[in-house]
Short mmCIF file of C-alpha atoms in Angstrom, two decimals:
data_model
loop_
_atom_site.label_atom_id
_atom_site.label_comp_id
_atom_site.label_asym_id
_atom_site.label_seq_id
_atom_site.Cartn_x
_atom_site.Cartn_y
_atom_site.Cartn_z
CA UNK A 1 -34.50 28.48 -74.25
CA UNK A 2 -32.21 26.99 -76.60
CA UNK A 3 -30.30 23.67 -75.16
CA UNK A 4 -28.74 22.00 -78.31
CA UNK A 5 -26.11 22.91 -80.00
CA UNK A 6 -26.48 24.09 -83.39
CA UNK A 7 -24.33 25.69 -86.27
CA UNK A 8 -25.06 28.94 -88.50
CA UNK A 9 -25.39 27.71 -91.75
CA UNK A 10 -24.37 31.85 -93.07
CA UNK A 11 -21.84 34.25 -91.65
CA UNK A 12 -23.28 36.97 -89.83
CA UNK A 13 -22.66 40.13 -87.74
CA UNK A 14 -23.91 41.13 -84.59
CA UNK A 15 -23.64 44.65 -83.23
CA UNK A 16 -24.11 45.35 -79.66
CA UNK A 17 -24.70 48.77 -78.47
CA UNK A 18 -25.10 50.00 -75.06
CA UNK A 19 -27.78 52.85 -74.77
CA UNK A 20 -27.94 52.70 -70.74
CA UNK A 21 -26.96 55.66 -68.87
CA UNK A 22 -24.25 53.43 -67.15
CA UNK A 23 -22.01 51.13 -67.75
CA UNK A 24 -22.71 47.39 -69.10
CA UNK A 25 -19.78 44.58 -69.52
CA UNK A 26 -21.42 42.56 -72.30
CA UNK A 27 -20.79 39.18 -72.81
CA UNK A 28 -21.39 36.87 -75.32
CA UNK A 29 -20.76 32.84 -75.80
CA UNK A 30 -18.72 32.26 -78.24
CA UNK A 31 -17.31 35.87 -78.28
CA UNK A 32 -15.83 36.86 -74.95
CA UNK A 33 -16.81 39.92 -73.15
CA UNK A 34 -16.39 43.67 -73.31
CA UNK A 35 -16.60 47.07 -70.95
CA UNK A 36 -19.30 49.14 -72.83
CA UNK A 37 -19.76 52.31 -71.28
CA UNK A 38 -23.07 53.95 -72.20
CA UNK A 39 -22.79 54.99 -76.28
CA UNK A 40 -20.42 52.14 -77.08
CA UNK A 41 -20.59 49.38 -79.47
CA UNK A 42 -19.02 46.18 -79.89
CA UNK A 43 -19.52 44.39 -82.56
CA UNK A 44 -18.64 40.57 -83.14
CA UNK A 45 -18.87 38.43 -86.56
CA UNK A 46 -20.31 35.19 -86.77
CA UNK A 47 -18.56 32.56 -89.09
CA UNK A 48 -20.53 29.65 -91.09
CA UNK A 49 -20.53 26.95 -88.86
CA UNK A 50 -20.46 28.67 -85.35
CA UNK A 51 -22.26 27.06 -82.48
CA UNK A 52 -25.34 28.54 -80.76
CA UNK A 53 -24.89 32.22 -79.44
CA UNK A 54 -25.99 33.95 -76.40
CA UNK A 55 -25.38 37.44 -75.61
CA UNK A 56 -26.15 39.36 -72.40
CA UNK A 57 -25.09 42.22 -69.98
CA UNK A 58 -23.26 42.36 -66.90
CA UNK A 59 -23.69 44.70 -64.47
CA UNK A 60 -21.59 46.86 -60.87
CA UNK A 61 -18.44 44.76 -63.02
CA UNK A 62 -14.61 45.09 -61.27
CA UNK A 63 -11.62 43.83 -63.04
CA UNK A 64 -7.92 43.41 -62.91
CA UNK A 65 -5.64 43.78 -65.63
CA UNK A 66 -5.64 40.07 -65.97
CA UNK A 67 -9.58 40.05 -66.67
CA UNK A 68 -10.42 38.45 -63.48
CA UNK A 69 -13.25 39.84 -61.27
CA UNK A 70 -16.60 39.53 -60.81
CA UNK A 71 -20.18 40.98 -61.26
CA UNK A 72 -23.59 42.00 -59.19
CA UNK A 73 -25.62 39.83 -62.28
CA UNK A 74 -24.74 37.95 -65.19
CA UNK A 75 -21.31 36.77 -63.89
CA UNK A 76 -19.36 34.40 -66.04
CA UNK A 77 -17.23 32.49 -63.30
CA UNK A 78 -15.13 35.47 -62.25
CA UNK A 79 -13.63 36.63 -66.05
CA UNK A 80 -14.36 39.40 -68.18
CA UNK A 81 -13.85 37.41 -71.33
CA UNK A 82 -16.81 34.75 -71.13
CA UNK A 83 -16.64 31.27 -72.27
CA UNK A 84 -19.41 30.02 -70.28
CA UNK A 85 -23.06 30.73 -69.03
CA UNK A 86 -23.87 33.56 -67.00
CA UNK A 87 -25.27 33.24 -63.77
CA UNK A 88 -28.68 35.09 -62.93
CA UNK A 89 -30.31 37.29 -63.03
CA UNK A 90 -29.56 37.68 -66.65
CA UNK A 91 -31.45 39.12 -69.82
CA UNK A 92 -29.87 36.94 -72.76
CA UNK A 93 -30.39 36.97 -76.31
CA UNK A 94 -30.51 33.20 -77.88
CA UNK A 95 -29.45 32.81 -81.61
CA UNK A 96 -29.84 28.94 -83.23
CA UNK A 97 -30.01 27.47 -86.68
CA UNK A 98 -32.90 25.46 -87.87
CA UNK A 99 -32.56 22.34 -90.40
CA UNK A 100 -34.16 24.89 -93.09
CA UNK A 101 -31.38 27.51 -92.53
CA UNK A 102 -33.35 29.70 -90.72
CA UNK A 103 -32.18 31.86 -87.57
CA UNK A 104 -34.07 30.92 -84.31
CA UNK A 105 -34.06 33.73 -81.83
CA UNK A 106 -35.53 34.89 -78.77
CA UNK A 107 -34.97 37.49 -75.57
CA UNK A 108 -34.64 34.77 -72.44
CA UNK A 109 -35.94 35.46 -69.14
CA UNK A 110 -35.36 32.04 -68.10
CA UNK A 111 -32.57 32.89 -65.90
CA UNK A 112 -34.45 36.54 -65.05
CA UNK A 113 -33.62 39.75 -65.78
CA UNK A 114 -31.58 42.58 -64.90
CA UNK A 115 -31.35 44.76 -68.43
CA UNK A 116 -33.75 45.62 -70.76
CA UNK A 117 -32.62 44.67 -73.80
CA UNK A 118 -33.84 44.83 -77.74
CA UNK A 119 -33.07 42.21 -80.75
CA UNK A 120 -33.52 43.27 -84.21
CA UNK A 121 -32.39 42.31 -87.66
CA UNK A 122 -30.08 45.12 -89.61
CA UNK A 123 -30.92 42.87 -92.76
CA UNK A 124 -33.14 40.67 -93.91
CA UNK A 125 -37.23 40.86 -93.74
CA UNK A 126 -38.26 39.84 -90.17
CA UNK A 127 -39.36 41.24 -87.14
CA UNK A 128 -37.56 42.61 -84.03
CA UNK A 129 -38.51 41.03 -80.39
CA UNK A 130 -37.68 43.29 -77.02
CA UNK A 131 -37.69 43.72 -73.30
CA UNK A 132 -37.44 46.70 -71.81
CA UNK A 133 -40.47 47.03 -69.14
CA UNK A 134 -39.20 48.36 -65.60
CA UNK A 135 -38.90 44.46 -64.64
CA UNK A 136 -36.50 45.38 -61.39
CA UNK A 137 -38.68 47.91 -59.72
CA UNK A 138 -42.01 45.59 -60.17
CA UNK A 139 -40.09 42.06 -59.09
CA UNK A 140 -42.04 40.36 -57.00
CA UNK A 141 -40.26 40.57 -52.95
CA UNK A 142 -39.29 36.49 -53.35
CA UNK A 143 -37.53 37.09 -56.63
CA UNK A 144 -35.98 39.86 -56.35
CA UNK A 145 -31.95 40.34 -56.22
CA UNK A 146 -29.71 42.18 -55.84
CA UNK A 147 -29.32 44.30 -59.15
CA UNK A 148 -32.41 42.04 -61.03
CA UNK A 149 -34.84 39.85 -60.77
CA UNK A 150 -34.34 36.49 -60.40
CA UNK A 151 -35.89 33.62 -62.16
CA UNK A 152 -38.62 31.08 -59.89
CA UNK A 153 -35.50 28.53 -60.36
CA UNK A 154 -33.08 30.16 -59.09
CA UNK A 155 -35.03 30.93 -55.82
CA UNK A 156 -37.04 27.44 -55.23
CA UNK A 157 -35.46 24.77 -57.44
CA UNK A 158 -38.15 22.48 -58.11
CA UNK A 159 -40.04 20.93 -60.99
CA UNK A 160 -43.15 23.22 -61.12
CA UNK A 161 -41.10 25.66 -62.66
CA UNK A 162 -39.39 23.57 -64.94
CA UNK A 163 -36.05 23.38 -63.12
CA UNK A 164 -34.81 19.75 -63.81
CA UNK A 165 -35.57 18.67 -67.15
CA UNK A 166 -37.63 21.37 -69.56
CA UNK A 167 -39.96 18.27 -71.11
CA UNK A 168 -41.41 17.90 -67.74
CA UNK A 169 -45.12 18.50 -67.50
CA UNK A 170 -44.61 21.31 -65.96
CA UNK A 171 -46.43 24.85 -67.39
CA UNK A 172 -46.76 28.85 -67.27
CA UNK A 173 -46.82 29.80 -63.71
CA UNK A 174 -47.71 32.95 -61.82
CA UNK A 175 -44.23 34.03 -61.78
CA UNK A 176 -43.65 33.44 -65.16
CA UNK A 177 -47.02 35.08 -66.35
CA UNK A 178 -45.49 38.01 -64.12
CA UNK A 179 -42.39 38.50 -66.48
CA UNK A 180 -44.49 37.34 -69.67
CA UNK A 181 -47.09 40.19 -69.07
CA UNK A 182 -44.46 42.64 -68.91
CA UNK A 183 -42.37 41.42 -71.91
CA UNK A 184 -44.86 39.65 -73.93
CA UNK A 185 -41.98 38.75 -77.06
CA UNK A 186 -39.85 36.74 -74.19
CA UNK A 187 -38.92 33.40 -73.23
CA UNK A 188 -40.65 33.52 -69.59
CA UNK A 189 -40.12 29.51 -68.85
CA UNK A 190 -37.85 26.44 -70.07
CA UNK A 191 -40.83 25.57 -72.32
CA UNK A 192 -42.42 28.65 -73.69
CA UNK A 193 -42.03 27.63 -77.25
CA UNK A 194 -44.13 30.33 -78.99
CA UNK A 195 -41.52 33.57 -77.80
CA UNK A 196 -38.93 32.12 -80.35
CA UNK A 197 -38.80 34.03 -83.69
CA UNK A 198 -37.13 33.05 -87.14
CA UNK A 199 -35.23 35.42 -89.32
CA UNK A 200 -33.19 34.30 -92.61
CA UNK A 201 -29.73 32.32 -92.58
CA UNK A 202 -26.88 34.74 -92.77
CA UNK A 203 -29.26 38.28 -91.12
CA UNK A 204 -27.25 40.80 -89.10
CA UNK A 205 -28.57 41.68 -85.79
CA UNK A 206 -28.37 44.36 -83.13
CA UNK A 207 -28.63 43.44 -79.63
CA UNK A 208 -29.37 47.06 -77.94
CA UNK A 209 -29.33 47.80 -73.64
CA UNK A 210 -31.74 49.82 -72.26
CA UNK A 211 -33.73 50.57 -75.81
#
């Protein structure tokens, strides 16, 4: 998972499109959120320049008119627009920018899962990366919560799993194997460098729930 801020060297668009039968709030840092209900779109543009992006899905959402609530997973301290984190059980799509001008991407499970989700490029010549296994209904019984699955983190909080500093020696674990051999293209644990991808500077992506 991504933990430096970078900048997009190319403007770029990002469409996200909710294909679950219920209703998803996305979210998306920098960007806000939005109430998709299943069919929708939202799409957000990416200036030159713009800091790392993550986009994920919220789910069981209630909000006032002033935008303050809260969610079952993928919160973002009690507002519908985010400007910060979500807290797990969370499917999130990571965008970067390498030195070379290259997009780095992946589909996190670092801080679980509770939507399957797909990332794909609308332009440019690279490959798509998704997650859509039926991750809830297999959870292991210490990891699972309510509306996901939870990360090994989240539930125990020590440095097998990578919790307090990712360049620990600390490797793939039986819980992470779990959500690895289910979505093989995913970021299972803090230091799972081979699920990141690279696409072009300035590609377009779509970031699809339930695929």
């Amino acid at each position: 998972t991504f933990t430096d801020a970078a900048t997009f060297k190319d403007a770029a668009t990002f469409r996200v499109v909710n294909q679950c039968t219920y209703t998803v709030w996305a979210a998306a840092t920098p960007g806000g959120g939005r109430r998709l209900d299943p069919g929708q779109t939202w799409v957000l543009s990416v200036g030159a320049g713009t800091t790392t992006r993550r986009i994920w899905g919220r789910t069981n959402c209630s909000f006032d008119a002033n935008g303050q609530g809260r969610c079952e997973t993928g919160d973002c301290d009690l507002l519908l627009d985010c400007s910060s984190s979500g807290s797990p059980p969370s499917t999130v799509a990571e965008f970067n920018s390498s030195q070379n001008g290259r997009d780095i991407l992946d589909i996190s499970l670092v801080n679980g899962f509770n939507i399957p989700m797909q990332l794909r490029p609308t332009t440019g010549a690279c490959r798509g990366i998704k997650c859509s296994d039926d991750i809830n209904n297999q959870c292991p019984e210490v990891l699972k919560a309510p509306g996901g699955c939870n990360d090994p983190c989240t539930v125990f909080k020590t440095a097998q799993y990578c919790c307090n500093d990712a360049s620990e020696s600390c490797g793939s674990t039986a819980y992470s194997q779990f959500f690895k051999d289910r979505c093989p293209d995913a970021f299972s644990y803090p230091r799972d460098d081979p699920a990141t991808f690279t696409c072009p500077g300035g590609t377009n992506y779509t970031v699809t729930f339930c695929p």
